[in-house]
Short mmCIF file of N, CA, C and O in Angstrom, two decimals:
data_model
loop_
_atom_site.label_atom_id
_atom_site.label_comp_id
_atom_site.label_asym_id
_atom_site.label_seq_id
_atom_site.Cartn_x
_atom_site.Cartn_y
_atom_site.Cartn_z
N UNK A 1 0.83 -1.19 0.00
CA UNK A 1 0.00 0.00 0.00
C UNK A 1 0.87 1.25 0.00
O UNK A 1 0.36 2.19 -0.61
N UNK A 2 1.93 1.46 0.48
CA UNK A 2 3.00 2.28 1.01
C UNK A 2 3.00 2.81 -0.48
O UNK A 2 2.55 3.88 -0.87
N UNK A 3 3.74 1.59 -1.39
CA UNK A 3 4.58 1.46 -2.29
C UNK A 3 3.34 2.22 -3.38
O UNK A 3 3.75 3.23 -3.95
N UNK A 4 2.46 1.96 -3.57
CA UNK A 4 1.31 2.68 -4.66
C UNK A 4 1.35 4.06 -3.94
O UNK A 4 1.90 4.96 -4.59
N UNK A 5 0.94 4.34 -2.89
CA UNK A 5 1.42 5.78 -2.67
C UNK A 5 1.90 6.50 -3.11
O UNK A 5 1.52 7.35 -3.92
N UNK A 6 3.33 6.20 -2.42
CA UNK A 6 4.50 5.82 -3.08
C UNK A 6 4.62 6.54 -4.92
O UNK A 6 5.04 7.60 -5.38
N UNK A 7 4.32 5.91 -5.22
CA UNK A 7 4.32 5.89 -6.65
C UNK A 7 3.11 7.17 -7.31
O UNK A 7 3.26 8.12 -8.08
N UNK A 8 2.03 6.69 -6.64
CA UNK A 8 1.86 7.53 -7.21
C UNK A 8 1.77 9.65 -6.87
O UNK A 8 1.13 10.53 -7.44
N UNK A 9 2.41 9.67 -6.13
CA UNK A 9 3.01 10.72 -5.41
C UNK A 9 3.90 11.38 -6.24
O UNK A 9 3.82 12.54 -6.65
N UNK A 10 5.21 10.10 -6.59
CA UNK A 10 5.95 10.47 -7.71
C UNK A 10 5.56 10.52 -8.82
O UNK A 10 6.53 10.69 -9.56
N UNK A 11 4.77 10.47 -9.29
CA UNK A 11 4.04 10.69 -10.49
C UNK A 11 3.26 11.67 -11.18
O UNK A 11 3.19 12.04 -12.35
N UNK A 12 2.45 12.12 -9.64
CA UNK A 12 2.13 13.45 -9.49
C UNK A 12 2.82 14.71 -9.66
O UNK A 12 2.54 15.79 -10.19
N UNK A 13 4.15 14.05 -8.81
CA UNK A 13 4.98 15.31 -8.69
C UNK A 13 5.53 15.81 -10.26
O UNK A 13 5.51 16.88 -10.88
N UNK A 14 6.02 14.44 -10.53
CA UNK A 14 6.79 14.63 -11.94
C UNK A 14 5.68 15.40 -13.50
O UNK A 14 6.01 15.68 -14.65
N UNK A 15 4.74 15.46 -12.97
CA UNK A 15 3.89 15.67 -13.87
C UNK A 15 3.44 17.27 -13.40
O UNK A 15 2.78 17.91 -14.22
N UNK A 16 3.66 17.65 -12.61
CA UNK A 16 3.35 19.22 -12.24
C UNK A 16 4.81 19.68 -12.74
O UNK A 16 5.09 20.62 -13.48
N UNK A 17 5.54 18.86 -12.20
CA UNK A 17 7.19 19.75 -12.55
C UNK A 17 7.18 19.94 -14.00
O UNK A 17 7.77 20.95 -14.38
N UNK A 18 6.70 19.28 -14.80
CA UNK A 18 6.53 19.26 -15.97
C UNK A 18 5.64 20.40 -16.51
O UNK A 18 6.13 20.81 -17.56
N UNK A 19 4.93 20.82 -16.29
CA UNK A 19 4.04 21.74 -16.60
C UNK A 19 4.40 23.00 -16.40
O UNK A 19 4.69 23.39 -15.27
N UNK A 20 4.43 23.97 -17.73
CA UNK A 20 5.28 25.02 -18.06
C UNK A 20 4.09 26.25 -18.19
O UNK A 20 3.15 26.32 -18.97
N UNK A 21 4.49 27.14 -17.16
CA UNK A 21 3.20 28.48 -17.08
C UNK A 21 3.78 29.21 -18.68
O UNK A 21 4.91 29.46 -19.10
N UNK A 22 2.40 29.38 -19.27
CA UNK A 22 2.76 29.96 -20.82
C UNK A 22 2.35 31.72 -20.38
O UNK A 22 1.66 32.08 -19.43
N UNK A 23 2.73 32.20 -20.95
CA UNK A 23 1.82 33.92 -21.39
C UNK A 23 0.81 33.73 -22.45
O UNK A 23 0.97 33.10 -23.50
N UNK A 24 -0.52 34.50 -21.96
CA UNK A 24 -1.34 34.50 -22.91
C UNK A 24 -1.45 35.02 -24.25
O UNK A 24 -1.24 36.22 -24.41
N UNK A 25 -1.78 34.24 -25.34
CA UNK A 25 -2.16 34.62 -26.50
C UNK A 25 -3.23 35.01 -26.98
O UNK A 25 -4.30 34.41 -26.86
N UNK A 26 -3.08 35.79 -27.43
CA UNK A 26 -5.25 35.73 -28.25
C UNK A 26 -4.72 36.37 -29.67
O UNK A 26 -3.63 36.90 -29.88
N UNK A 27 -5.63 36.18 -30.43
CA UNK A 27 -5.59 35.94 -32.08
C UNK A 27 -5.84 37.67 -32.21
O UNK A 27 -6.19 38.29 -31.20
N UNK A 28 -5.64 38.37 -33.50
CA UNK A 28 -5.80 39.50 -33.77
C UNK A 28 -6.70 39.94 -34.88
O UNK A 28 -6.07 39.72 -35.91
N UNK A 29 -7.48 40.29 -35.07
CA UNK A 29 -7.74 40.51 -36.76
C UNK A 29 -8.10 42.34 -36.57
O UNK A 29 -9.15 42.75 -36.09
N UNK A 30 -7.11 43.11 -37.01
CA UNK A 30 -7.17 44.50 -36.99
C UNK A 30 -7.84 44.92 -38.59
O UNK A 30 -7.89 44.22 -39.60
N UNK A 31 -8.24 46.09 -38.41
CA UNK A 31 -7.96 46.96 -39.43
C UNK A 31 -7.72 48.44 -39.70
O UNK A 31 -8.51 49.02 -38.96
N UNK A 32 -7.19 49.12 -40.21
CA UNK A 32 -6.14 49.80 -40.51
C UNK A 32 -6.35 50.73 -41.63
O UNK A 32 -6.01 50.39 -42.76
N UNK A 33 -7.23 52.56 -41.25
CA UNK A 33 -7.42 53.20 -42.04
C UNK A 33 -9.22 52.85 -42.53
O UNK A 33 -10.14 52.31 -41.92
N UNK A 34 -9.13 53.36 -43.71
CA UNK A 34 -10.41 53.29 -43.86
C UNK A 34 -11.48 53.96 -42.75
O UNK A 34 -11.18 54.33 -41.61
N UNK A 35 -12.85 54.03 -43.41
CA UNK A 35 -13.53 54.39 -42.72
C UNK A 35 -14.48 54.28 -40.86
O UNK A 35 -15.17 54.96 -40.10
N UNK A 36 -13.77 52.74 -40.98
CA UNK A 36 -14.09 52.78 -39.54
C UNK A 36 -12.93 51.79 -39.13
O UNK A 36 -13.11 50.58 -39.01
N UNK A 37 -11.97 52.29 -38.97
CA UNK A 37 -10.72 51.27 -38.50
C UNK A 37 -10.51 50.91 -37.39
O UNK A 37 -10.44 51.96 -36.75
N UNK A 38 -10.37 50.09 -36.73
CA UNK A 38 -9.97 49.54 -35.70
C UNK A 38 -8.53 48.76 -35.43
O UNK A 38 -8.41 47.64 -35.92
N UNK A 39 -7.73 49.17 -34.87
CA UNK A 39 -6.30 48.71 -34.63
C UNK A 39 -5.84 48.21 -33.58
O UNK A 39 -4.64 48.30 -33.34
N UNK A 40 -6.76 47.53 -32.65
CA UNK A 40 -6.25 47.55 -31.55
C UNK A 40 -6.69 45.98 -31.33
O UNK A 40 -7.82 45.87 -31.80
N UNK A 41 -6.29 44.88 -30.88
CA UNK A 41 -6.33 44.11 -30.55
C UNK A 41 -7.03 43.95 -29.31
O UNK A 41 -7.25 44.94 -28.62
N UNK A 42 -7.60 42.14 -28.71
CA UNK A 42 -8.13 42.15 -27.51
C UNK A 42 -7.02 42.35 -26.20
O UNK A 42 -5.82 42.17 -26.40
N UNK A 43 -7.32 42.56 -25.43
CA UNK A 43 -7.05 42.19 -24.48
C UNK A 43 -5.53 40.64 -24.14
O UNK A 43 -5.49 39.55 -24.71
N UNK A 44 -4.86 41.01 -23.41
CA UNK A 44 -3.69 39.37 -23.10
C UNK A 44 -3.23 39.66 -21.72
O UNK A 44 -2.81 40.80 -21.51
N UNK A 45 -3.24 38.81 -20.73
CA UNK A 45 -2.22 38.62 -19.79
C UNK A 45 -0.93 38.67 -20.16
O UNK A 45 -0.60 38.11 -21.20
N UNK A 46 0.32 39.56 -19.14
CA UNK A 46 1.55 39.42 -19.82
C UNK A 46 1.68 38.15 -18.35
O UNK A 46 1.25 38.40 -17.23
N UNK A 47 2.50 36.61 -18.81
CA UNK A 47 2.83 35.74 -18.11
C UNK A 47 3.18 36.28 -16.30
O UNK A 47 4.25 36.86 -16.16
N UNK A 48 2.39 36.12 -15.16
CA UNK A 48 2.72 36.34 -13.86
C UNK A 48 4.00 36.03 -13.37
O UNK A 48 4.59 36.77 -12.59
N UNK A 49 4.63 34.57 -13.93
CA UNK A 49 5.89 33.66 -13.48
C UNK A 49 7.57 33.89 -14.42
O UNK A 49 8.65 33.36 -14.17
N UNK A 50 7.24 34.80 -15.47
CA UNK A 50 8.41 34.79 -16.10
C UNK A 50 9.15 36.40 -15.53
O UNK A 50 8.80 37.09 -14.58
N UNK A 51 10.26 36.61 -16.50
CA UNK A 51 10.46 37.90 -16.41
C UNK A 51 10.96 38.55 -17.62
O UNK A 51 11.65 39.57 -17.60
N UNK A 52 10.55 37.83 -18.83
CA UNK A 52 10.47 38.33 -20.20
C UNK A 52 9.47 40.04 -20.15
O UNK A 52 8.35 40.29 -19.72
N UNK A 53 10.65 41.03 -20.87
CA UNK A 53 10.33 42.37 -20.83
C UNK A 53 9.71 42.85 -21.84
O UNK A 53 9.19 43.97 -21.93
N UNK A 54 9.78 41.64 -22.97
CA UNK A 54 9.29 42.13 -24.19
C UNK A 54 7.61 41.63 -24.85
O UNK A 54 6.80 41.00 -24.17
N UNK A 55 7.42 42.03 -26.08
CA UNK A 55 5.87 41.02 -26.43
C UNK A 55 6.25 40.54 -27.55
O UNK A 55 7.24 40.78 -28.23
N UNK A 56 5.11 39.61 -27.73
CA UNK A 56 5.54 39.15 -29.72
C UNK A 56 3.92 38.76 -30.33
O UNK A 56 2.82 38.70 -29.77
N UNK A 57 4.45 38.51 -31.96
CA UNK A 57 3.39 39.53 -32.49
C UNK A 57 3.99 38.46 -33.87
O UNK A 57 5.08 38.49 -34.45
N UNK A 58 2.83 37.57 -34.07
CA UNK A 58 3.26 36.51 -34.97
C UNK A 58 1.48 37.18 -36.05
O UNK A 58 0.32 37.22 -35.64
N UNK A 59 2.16 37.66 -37.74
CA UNK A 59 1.08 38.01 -38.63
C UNK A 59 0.60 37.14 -39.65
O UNK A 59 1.29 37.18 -40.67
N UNK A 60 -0.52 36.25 -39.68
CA UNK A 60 -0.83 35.03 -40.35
C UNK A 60 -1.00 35.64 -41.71
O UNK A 60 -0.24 35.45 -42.66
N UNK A 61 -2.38 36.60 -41.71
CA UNK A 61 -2.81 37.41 -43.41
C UNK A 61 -2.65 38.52 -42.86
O UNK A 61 -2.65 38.86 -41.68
N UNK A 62 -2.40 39.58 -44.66
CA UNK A 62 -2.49 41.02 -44.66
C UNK A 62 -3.42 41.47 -46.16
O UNK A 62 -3.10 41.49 -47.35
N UNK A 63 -4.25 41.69 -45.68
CA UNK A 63 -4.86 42.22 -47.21
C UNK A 63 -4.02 42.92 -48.32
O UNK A 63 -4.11 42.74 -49.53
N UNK A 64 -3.07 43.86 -47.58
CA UNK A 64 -2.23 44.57 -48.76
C UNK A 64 -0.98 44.64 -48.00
O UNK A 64 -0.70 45.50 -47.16
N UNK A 65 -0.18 43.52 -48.42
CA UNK A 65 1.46 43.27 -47.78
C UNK A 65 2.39 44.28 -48.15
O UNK A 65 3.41 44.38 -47.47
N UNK A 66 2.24 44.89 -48.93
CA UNK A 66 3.25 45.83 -49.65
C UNK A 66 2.68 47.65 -48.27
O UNK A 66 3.31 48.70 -48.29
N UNK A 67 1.65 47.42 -47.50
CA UNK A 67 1.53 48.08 -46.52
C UNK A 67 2.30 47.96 -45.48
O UNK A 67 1.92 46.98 -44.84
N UNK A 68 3.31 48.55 -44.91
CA UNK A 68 3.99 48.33 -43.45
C UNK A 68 3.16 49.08 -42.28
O UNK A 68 2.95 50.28 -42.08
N UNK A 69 2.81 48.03 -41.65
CA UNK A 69 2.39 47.75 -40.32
C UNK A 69 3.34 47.47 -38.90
O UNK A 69 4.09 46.52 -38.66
N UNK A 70 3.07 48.49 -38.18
CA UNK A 70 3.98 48.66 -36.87
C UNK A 70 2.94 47.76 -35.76
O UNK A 70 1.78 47.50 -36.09
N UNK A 71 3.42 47.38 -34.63
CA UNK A 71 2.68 46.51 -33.53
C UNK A 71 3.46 47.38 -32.77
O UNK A 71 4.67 47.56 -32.92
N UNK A 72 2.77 47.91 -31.97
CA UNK A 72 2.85 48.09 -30.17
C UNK A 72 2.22 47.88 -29.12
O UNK A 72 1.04 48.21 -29.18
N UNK A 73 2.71 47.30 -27.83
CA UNK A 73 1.75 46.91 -27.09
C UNK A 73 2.13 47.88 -25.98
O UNK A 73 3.18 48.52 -25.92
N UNK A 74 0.93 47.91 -24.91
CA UNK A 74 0.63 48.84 -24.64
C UNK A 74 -0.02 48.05 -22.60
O UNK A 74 -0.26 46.85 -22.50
N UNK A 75 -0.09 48.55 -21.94
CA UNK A 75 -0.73 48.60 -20.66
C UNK A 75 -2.33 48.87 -20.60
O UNK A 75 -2.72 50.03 -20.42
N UNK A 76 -3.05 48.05 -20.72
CA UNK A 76 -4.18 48.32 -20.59
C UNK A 76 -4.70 49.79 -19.47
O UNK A 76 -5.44 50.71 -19.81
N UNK A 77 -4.20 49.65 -18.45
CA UNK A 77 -4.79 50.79 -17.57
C UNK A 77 -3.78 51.69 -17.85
O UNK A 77 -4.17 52.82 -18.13
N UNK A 78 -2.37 51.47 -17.85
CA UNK A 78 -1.35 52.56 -17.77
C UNK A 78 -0.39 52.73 -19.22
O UNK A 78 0.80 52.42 -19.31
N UNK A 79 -1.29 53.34 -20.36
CA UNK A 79 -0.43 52.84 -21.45
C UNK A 79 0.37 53.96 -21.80
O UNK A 79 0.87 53.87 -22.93
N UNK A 80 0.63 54.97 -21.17
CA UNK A 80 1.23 56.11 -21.49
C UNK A 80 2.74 55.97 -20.06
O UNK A 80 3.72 56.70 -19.90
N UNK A 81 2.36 54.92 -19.41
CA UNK A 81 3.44 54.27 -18.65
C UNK A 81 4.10 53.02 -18.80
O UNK A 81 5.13 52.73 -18.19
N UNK A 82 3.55 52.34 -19.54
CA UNK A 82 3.87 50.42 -19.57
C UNK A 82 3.80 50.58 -21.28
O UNK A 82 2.68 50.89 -21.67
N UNK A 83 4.81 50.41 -22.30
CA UNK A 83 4.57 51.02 -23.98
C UNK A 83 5.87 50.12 -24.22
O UNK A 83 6.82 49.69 -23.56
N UNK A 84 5.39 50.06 -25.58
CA UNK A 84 6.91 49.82 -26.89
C UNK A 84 6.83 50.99 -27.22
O UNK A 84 5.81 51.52 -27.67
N UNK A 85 8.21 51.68 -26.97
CA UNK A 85 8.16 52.51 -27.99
C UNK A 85 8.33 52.72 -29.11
O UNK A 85 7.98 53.78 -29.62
N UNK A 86 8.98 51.60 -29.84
CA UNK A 86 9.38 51.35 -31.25
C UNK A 86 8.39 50.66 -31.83
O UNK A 86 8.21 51.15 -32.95
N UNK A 87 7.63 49.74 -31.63
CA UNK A 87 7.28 48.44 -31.53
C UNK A 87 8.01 47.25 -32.56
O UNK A 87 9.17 46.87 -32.40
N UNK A 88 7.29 46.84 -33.41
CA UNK A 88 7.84 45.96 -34.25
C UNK A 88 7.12 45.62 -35.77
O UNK A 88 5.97 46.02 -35.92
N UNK A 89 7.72 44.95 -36.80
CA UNK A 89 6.52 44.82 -38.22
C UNK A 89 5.39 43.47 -37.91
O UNK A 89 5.70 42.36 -37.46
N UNK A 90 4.77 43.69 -38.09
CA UNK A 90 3.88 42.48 -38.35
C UNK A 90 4.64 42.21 -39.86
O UNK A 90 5.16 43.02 -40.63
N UNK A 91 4.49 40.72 -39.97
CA UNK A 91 5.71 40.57 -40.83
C UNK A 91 4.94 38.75 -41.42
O UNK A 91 5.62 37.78 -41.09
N UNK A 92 3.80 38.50 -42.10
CA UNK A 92 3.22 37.38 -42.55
C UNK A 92 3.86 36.41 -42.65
O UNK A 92 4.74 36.26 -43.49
N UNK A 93 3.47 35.45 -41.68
CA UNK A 93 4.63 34.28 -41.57
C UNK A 93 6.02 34.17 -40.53
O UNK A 93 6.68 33.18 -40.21
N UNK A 94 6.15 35.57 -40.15
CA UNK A 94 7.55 35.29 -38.99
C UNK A 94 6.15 35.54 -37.83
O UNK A 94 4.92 35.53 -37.92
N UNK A 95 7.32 35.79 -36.61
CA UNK A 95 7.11 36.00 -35.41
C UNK A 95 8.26 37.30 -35.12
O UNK A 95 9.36 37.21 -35.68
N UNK A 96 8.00 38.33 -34.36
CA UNK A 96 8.46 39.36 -34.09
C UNK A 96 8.29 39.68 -32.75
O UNK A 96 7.27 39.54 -32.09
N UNK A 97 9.70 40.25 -32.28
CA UNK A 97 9.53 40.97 -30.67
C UNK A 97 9.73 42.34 -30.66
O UNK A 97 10.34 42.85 -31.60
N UNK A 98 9.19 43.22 -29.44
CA UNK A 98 9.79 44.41 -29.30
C UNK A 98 9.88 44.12 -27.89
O UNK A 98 9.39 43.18 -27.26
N UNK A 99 10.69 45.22 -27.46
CA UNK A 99 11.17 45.24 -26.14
C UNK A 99 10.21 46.58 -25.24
O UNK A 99 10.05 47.66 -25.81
N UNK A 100 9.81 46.42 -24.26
CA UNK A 100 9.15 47.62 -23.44
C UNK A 100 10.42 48.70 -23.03
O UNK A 100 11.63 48.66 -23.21
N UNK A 101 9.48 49.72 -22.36
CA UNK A 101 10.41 51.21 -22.31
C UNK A 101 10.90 50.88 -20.66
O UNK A 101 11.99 51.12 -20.14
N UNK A 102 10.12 50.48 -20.27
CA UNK A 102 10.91 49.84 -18.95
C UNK A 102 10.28 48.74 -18.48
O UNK A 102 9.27 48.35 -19.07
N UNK A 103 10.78 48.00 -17.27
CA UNK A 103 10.34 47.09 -16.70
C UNK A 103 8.63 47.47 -16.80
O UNK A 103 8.02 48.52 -16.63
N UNK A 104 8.10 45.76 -17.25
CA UNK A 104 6.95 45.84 -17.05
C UNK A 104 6.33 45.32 -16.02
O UNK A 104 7.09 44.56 -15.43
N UNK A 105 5.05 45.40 -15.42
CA UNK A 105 4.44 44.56 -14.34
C UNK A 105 3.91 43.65 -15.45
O UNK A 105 3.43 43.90 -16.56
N UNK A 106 4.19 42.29 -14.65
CA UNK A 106 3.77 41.12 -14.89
C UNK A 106 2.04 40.99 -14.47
O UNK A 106 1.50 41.78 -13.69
N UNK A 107 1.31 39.82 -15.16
CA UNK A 107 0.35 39.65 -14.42
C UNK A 107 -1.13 40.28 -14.88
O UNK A 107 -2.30 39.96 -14.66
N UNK A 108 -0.57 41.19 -15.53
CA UNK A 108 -1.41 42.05 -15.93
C UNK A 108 -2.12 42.78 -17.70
O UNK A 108 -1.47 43.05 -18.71
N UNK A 109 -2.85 42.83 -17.58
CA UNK A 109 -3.48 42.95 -18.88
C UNK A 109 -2.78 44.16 -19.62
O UNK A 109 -2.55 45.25 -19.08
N UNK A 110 -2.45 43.78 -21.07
CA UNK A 110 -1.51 44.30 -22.30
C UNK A 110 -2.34 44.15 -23.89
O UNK A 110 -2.72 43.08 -24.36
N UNK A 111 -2.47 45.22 -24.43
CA UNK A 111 -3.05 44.95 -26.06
C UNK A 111 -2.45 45.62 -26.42
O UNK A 111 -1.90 46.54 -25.80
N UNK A 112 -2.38 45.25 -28.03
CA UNK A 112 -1.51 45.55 -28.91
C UNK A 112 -2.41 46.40 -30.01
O UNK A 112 -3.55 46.03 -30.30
N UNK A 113 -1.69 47.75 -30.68
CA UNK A 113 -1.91 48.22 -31.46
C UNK A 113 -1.16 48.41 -32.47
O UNK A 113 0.07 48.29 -32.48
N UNK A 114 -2.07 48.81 -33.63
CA UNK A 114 -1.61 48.28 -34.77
C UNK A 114 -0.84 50.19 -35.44
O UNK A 114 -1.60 51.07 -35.05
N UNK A 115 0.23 50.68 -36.16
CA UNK A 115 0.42 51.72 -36.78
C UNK A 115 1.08 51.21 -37.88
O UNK A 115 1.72 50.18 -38.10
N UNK A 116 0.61 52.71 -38.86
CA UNK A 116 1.60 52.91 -40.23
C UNK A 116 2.50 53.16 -40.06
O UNK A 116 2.77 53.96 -39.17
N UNK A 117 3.49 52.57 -40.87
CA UNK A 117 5.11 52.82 -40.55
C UNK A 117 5.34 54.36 -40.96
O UNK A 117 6.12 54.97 -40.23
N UNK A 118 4.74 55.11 -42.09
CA UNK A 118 5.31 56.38 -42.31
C UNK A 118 3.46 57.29 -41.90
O UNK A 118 3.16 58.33 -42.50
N UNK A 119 2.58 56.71 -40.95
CA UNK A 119 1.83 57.48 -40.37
C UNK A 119 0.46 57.43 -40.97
O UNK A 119 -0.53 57.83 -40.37
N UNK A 120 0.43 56.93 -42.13
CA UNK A 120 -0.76 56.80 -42.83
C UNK A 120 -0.60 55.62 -44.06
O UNK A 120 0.54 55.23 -44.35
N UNK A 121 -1.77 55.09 -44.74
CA UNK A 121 -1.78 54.39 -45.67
C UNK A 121 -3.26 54.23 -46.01
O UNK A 121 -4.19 54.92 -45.60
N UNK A 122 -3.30 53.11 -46.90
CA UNK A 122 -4.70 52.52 -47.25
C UNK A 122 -5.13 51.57 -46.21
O UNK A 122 -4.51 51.08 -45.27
N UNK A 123 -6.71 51.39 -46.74
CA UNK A 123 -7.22 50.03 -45.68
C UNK A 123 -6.60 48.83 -45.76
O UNK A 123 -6.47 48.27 -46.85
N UNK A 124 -6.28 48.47 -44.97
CA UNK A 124 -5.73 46.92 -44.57
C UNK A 124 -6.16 46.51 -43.58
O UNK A 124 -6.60 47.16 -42.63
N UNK A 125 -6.04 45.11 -43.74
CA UNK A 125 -6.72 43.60 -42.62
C UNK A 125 -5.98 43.40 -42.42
O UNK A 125 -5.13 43.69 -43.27
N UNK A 126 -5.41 42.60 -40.91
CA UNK A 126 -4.49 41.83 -41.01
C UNK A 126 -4.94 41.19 -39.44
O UNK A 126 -5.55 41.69 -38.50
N UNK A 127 -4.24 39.60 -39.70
CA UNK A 127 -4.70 39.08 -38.46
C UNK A 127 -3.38 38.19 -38.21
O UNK A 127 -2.47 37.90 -39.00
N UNK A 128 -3.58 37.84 -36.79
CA UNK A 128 -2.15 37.11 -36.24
C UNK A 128 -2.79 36.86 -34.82
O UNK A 128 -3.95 36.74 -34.44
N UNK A 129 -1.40 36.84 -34.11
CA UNK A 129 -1.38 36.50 -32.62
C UNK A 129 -0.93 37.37 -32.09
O UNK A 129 -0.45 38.13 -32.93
N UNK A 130 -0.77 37.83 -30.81
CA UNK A 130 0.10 38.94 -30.03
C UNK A 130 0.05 38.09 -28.39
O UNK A 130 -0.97 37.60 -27.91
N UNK A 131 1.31 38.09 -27.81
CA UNK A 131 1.54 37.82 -26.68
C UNK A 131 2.16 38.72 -26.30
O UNK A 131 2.95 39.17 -27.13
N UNK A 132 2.13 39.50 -24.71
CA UNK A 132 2.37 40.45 -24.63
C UNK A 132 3.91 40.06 -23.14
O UNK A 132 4.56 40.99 -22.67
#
């Protein structure tokens, strides 16, 4: 009886040790210009357990690729305090990071917005992932 315990104790254990806290993802589908644009992505937890400073920002489609598209993410309550300031391209098919302007708080809710690289353009779609 010991010995099943025992066992399965270690089994338990080895199977939590195993289990890796992720940062949240959620999918994006922006758009960009046009008459009623929307650029801003939902809502993400940035991971509570890590201490990664940066976000990333993986772009599946773009209606018009030859458009450059900037990603920045941003602090839900404090975004004029918690920012990329550079951000990064959404870039169809890679995955991309930017780095924050300073330490961020963990734990806490981050969305990503979408800009023109030279400030303006045409309408564009584009959808992906953003982890913040």
């Amino acid at each position: 009886m010991k010995k099943k315990i025992f066992a399965i104790l270690t089994i338990i254990g080895l199977l939590t040790m195993s289990m890796t806290v992720m940062a949240q993802t959620v999918s994006f589908n922006i758009t960009m210009g046009g008459s009623s644009p929307d650029p801003i992505s939902k809502r993400a937890e940035k991971n509570p357990y890590d201490q990664d400073n940066y976000f990333y920002v993986t772009g599946y489609s773009s209606s018009d690729s030859s458009t450059l598209i900037i990603a920045k993410s941003k602090h839900l309550y404090k975004p004029n305090q918690y920012y990329t300031p550079y951000g990064t391209m959404i870039i169809v098919g890679a995955t991309q990071s930017a780095a924050y302007n300073t330490t961020v708080p963990h734990g806490e809710l981050y969305y990503m917005e979408g800009e023109y690289l030279n400030g303006y353009g045409p309408r564009v779609q584009l959808t992906g992932a953003y982890t913040p």
